[in-house]
mmCIF file of C-alpha atoms in Angstrom:
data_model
loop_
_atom_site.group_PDB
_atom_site.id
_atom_site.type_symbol
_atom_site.label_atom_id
_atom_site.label_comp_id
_atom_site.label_asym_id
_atom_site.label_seq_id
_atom_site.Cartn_x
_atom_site.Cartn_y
_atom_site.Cartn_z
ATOM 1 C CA UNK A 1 184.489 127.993 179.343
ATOM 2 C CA UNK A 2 184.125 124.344 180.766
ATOM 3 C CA UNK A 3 180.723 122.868 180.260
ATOM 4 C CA UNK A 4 178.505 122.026 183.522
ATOM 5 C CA UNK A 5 176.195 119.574 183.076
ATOM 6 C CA UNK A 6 173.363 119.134 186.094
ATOM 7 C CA UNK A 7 173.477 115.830 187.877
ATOM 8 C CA UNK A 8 174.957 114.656 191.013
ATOM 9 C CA UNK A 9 177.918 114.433 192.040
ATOM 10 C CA UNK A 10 178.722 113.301 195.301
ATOM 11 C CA UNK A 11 180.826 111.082 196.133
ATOM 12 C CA UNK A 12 178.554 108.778 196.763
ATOM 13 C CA UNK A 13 177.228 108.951 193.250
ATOM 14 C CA UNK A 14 180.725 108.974 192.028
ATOM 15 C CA UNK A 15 181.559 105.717 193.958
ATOM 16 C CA UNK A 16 179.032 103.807 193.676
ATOM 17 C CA UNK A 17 179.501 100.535 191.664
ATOM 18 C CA UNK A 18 178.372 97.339 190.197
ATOM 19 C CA UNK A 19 179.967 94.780 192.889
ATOM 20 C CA UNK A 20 182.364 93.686 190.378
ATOM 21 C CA UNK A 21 184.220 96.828 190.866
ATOM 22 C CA UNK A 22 185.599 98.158 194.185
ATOM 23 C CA UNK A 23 187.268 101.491 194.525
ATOM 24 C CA UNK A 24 190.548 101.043 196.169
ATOM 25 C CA UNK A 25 191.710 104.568 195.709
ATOM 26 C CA UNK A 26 194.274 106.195 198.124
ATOM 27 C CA UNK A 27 195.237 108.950 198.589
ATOM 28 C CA UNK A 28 194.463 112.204 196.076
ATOM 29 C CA UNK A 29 195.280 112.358 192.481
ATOM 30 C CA UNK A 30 194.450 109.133 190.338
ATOM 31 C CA UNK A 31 191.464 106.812 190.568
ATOM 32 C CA UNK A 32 192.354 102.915 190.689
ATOM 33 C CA UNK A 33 189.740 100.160 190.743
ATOM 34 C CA UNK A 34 189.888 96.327 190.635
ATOM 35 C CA UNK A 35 187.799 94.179 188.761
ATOM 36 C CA UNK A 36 186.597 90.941 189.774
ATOM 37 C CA UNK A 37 185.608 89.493 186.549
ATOM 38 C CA UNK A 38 184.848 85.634 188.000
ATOM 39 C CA UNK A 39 187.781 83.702 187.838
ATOM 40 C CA UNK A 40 190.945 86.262 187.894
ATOM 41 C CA UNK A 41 191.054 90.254 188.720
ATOM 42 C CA UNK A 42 192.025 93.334 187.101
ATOM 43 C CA UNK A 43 193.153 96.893 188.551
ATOM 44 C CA UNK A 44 192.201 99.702 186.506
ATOM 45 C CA UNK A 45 195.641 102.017 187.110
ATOM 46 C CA UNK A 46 197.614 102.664 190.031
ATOM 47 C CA UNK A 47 196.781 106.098 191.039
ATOM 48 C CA UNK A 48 199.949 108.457 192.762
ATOM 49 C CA UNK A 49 203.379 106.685 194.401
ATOM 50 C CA UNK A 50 203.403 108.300 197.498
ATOM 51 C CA UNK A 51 200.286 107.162 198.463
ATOM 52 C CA UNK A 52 200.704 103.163 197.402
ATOM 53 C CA UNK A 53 201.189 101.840 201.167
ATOM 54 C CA UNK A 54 197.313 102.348 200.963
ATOM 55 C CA UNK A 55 196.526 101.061 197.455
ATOM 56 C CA UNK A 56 197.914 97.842 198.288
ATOM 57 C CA UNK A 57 196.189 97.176 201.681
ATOM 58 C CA UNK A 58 193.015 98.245 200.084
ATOM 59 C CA UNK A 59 193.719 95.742 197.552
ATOM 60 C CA UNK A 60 194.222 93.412 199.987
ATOM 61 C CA UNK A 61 190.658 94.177 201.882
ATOM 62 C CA UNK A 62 189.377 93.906 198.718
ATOM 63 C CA UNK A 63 190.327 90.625 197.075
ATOM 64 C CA UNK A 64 189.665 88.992 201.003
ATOM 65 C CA UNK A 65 185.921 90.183 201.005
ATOM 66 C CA UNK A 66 185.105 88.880 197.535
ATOM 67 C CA UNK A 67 187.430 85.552 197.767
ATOM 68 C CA UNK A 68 189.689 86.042 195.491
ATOM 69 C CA UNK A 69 193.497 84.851 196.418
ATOM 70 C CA UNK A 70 195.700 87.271 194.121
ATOM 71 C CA UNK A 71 195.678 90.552 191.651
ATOM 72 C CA UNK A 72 196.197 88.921 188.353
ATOM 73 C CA UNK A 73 196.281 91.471 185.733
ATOM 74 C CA UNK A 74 196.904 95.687 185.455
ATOM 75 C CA UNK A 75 194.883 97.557 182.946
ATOM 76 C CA UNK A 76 196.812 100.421 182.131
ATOM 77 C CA UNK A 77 194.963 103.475 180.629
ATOM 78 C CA UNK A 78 198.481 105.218 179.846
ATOM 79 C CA UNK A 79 201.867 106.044 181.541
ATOM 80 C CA UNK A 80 201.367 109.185 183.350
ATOM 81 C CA UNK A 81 202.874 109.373 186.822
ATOM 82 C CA UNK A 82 199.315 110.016 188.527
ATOM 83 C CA UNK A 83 198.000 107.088 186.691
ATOM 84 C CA UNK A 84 201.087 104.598 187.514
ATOM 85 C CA UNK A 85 202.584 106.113 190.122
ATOM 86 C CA UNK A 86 202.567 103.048 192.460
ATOM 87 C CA UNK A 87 203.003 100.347 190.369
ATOM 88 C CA UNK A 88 206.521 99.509 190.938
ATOM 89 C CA UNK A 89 205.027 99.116 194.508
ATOM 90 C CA UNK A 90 202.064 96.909 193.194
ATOM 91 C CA UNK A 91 204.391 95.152 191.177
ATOM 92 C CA UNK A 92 206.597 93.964 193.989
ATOM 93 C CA UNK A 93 203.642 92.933 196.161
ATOM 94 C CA UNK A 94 201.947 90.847 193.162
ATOM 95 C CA UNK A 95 205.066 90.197 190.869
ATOM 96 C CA UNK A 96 203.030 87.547 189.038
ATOM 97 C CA UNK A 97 200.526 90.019 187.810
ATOM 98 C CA UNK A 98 200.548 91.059 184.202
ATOM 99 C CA UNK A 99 200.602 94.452 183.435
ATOM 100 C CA UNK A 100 198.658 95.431 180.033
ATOM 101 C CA UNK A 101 199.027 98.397 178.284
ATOM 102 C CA UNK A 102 199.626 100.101 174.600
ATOM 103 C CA UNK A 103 202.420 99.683 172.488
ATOM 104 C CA UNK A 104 204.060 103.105 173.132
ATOM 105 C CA UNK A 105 204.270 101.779 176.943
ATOM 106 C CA UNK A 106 206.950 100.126 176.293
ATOM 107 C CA UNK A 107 208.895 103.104 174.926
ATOM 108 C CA UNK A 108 207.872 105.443 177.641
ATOM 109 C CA UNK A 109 209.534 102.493 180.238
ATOM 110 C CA UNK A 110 212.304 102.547 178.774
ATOM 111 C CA UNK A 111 213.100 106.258 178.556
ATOM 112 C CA UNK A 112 215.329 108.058 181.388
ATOM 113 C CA UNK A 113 213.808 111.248 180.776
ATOM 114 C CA UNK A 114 209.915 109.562 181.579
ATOM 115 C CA UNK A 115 211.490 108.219 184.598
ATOM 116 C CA UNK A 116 212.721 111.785 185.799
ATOM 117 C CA UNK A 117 209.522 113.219 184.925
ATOM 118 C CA UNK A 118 207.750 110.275 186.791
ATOM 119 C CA UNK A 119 209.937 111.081 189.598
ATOM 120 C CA UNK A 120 209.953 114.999 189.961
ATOM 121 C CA UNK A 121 205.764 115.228 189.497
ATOM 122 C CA UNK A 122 205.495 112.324 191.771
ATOM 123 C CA UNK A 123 207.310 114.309 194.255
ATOM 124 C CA UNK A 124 205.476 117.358 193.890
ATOM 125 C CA UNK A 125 201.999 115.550 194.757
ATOM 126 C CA UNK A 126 203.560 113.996 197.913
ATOM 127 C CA UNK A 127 204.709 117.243 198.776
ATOM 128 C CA UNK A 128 201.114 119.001 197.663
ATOM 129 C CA UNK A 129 199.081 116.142 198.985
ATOM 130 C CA UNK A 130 200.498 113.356 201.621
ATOM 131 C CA UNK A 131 198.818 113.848 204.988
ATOM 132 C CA UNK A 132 200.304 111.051 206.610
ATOM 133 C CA UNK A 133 204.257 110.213 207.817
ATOM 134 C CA UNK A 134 204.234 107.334 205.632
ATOM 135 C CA UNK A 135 203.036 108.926 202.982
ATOM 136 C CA UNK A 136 205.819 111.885 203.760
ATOM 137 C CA UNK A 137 208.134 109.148 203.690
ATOM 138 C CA UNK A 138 207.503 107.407 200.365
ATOM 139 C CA UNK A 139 210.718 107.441 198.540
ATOM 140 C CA UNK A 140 209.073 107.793 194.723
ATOM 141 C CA UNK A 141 210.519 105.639 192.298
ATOM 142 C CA UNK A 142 209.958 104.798 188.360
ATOM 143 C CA UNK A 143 211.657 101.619 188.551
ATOM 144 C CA UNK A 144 210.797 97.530 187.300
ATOM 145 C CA UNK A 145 208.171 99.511 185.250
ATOM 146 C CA UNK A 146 207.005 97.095 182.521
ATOM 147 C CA UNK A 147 204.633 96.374 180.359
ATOM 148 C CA UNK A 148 203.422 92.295 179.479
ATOM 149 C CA UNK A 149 201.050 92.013 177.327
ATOM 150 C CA UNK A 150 201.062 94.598 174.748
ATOM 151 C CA UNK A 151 197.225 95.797 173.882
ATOM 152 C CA UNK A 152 195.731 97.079 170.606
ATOM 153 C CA UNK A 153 192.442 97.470 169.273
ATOM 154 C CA UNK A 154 190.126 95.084 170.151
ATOM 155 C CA UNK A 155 192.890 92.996 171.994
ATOM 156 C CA UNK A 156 191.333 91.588 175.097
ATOM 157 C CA UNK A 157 192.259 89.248 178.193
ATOM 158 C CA UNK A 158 189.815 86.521 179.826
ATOM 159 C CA UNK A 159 188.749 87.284 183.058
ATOM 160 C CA UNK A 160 186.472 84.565 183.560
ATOM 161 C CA UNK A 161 182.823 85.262 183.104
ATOM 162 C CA UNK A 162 184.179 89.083 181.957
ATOM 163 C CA UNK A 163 186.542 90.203 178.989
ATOM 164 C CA UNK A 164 188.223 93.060 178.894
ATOM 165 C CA UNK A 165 188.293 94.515 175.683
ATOM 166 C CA UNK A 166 191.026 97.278 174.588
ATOM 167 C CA UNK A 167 190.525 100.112 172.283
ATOM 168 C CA UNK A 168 193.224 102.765 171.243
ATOM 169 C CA UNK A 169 192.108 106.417 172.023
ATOM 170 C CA UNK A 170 194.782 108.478 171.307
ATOM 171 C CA UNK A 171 194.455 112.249 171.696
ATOM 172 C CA UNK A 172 195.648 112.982 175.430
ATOM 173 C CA UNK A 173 198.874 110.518 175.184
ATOM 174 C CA UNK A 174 199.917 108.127 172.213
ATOM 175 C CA UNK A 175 199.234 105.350 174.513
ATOM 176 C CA UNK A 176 196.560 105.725 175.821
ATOM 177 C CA UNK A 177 193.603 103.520 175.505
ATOM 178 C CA UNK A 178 189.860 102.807 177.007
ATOM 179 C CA UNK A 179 189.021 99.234 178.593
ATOM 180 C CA UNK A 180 185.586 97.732 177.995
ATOM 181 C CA UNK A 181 184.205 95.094 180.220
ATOM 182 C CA UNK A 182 181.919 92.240 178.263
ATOM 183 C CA UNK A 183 179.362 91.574 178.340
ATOM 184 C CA UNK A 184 177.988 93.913 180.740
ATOM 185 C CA UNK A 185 179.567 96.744 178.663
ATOM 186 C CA UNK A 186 181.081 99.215 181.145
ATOM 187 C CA UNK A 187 183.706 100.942 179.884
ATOM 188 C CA UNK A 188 186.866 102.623 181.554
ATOM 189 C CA UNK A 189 187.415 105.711 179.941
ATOM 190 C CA UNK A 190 190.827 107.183 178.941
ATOM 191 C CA UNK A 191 191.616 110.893 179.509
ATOM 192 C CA UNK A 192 191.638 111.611 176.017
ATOM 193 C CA UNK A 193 188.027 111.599 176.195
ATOM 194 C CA UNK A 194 188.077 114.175 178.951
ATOM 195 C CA UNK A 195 187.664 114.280 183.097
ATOM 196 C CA UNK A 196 184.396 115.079 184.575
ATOM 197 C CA UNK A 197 185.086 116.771 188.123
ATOM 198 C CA UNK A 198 183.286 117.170 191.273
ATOM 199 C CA UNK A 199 182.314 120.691 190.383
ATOM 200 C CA UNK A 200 180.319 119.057 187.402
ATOM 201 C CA UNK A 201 182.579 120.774 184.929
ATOM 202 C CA UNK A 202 184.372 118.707 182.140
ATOM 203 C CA UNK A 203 187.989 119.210 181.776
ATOM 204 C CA UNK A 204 190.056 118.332 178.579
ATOM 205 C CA UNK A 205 193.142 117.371 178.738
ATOM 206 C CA UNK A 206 194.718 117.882 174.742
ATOM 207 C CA UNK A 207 198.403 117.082 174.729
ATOM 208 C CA UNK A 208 199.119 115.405 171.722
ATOM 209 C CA UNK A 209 196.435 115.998 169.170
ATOM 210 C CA UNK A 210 192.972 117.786 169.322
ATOM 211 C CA UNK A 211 191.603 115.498 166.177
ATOM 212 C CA UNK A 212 192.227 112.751 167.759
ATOM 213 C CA UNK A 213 190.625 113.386 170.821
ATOM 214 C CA UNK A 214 187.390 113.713 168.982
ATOM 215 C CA UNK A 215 188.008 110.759 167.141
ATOM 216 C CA UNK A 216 188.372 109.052 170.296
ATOM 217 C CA UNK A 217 185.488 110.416 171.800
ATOM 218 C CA UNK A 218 183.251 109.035 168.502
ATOM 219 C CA UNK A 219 184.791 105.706 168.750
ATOM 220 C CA UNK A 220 183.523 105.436 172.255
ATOM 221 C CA UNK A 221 180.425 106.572 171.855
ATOM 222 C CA UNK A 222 179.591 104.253 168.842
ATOM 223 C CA UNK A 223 180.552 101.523 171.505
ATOM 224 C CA UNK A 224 177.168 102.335 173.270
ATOM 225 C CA UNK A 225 178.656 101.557 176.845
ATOM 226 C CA UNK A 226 175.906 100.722 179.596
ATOM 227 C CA UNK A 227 177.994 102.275 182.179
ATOM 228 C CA UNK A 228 181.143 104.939 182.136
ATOM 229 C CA UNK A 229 183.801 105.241 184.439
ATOM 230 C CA UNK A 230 185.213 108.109 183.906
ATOM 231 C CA UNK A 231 189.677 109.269 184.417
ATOM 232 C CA UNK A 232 189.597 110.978 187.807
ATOM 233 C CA UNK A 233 186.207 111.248 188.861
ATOM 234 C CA UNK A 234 184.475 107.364 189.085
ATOM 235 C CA UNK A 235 180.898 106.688 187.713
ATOM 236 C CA UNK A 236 179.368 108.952 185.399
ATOM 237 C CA UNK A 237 176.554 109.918 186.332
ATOM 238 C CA UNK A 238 173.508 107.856 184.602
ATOM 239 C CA UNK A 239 171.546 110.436 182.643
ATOM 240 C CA UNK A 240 174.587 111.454 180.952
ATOM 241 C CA UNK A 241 175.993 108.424 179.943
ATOM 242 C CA UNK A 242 174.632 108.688 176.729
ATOM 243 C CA UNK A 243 175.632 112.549 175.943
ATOM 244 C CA UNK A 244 179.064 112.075 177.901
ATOM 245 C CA UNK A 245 181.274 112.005 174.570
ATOM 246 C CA UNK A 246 179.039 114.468 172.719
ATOM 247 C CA UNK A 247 179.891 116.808 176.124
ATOM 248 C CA UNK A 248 183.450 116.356 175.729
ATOM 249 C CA UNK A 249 183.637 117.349 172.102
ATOM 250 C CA UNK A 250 181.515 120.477 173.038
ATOM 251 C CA UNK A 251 184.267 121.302 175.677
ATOM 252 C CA UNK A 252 187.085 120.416 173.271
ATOM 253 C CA UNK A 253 186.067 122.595 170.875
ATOM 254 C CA UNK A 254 185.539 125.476 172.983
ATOM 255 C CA UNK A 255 189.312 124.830 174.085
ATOM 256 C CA UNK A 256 190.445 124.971 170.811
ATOM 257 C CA UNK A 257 188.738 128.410 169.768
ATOM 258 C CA UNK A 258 189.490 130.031 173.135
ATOM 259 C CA UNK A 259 193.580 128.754 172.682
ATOM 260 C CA UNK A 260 193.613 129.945 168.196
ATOM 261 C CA UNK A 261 191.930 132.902 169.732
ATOM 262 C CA UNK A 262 195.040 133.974 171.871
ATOM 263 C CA UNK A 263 197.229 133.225 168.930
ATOM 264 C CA UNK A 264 195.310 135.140 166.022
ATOM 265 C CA UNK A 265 195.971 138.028 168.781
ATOM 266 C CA UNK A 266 199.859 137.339 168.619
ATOM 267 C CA UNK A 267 199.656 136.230 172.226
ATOM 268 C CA UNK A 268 203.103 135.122 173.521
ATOM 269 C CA UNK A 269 203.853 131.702 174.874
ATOM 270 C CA UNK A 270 203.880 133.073 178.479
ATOM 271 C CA UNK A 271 200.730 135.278 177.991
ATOM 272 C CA UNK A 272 198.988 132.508 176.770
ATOM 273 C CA UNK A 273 199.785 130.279 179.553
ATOM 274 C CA UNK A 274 198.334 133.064 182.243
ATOM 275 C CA UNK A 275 195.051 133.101 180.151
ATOM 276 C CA UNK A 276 194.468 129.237 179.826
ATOM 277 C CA UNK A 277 195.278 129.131 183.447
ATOM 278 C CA UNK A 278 192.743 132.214 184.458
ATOM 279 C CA UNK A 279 190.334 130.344 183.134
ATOM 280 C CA UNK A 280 190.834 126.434 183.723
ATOM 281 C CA UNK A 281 192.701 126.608 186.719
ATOM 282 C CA UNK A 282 189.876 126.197 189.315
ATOM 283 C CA UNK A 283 190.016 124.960 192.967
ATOM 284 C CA UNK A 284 188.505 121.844 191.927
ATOM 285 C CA UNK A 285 190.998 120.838 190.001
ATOM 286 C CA UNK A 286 193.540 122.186 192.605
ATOM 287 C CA UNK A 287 192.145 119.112 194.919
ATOM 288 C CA UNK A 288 193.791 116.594 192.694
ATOM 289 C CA UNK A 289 196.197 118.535 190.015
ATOM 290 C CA UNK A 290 199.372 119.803 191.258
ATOM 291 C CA UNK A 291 199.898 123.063 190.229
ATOM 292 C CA UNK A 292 203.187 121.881 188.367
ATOM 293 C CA UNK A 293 201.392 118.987 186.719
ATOM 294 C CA UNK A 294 199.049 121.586 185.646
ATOM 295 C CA UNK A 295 201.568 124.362 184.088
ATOM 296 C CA UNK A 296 203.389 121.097 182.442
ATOM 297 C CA UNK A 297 200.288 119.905 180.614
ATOM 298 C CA UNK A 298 199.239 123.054 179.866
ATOM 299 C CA UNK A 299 202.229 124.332 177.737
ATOM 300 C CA UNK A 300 202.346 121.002 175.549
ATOM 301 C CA UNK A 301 198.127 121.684 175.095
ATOM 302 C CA UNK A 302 199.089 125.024 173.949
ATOM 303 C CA UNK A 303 202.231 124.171 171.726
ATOM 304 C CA UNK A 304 200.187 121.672 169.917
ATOM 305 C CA UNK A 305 196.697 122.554 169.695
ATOM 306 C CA UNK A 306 195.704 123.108 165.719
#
């Protein structure tokens, strides 16, 4: 069901960057990498909360070896709880930083039921995935969550001798959006446009609206980027840079027919859920996916593919 494509993907393949991007990933669950765009920095999300003890003092290594003094802006691809799990940590270690992100950001801040969710699937990855005692220790909190600068299409900030450029890709969250860096045109992809995994399987991940996950995927390949970096997984690899949207929509739309398939056949809610997870529920994903996280976004795929 999910499309392999053949190319490497090691993790040194995965990792390896322009040096105007560092991984500072910790932990397991969400990617995070700053941007050193001349003059002021960027970090691409914040990856999980109970691993943001090592975020930061990656950060820190980070900005030391290339000079730079402070973390000026946060590029938010949307508000999931794997993708901004630490930053109420980040934000009280660089409170001067400004956090961009779409419109609907600011509604998802201010709800009490996000928080809770934030909260109980934050929990479940420390429990799933913390190896060490102050990681088991983490209290996870959705707290002084905010959102600065409010980005829509085509809105960018000035990083010195690098813009990033936003573009609204809606499809896996109504905020969610991909960031392009100018002029050397490498662009952060949103999960709306799929994750590539280790096992070189794409992924989708359809909870809002299958159209516009497509449309997404179009929009970002008419941007032509030079260089993907892809929700979860890092660099894509170079010979599929140029087929990587036209991959997605192959995988989407094998989702689609496989989930209208199990309703034509009067599936219930609950049967339908045991087949999408017999076949996307792998051990790759397992490495990085909570199994809660995974039952969660699963039944609002289901519920509103069309």
């Amino acid at each position: 069901m999910n499309r392999t494509v053949n190319a490497a993907y090691t993790d040194e393949g995965r990792f390896s960057f322009p040096d105007y991007i560092e991984r500072v990933t910790a932990g397991t669950g969400g990617e995070s990498f700053l941007i050193f765009g001349g003059t002021k920095t960027a970090l691409y999300d914040c990856g999980m909360a109970y691993s943001q003890e090592g975020l930061i003092a990656n950060i820190e290594e980070k900005l030391e070896k290339h000079g730079y003094e402070t973390l000026d802006y946060v590029l938010l691809s949307h508000t999931h709880y794997d993708h901004i799990g630490a930053l109420p940590y980040i934000l009280e270690r660089w409170p001067d930083a400004k956090v961009c992100g779409a419109e609907k950001a600011l509604k998802v801040f201010s709800s009490r039921g996000a928080a809770e969710t934030m909260v109980r699937l934050g929990e479940a990855a420390k429990e799933r995935y913390a190896v060490s005692e102050e990681e088991r220790k983490c209290v996870i909190k959705a707290d002084g969550l905010r959102c600065d600068i409010v980005m829509h299409d085509g809105d960018s900030v000035d990083l010195g001798a690098m813009t990033v450029r936003a573009y609204e890709t809606k499809g896996h969250t109504d905020c969610s959006l991909s960031y392009m860096l100018e002029p050397v045109m490498t662009l952060f992809a949103s999960e709306s446009t799929g994750v590539l995994r280790a096992d070189g399987k794409m992924y989708t991940a359809i909870l809002k609206d299958y159209f516009q996950t497509v449309e997404s995927a179009e929009k970002c390949k008419a941007l032509k980027p030079a260089l993907i970096i892809g929700n979860h997984f890092g660099r894509i690899p170079d010979e599929i840079t140029e087929r990587y949207f036209d991959l997605y929509i192959e995988a989407a739309e094998e989702e689609r027919r496989f989930i209208l398939n199990m309703r034509e056949k009067g599936l219930s809610f609950e049967e339908m859920i045991k087949g999408y997870e017999s076949v996307y529920w792998t051990e790759e994903r397992a490495k990085s996916q909570p199994k809660e996280a995974f039952y969660e976004n699963a039944g609002w795929i289901i519920k509103n593919m069309k």
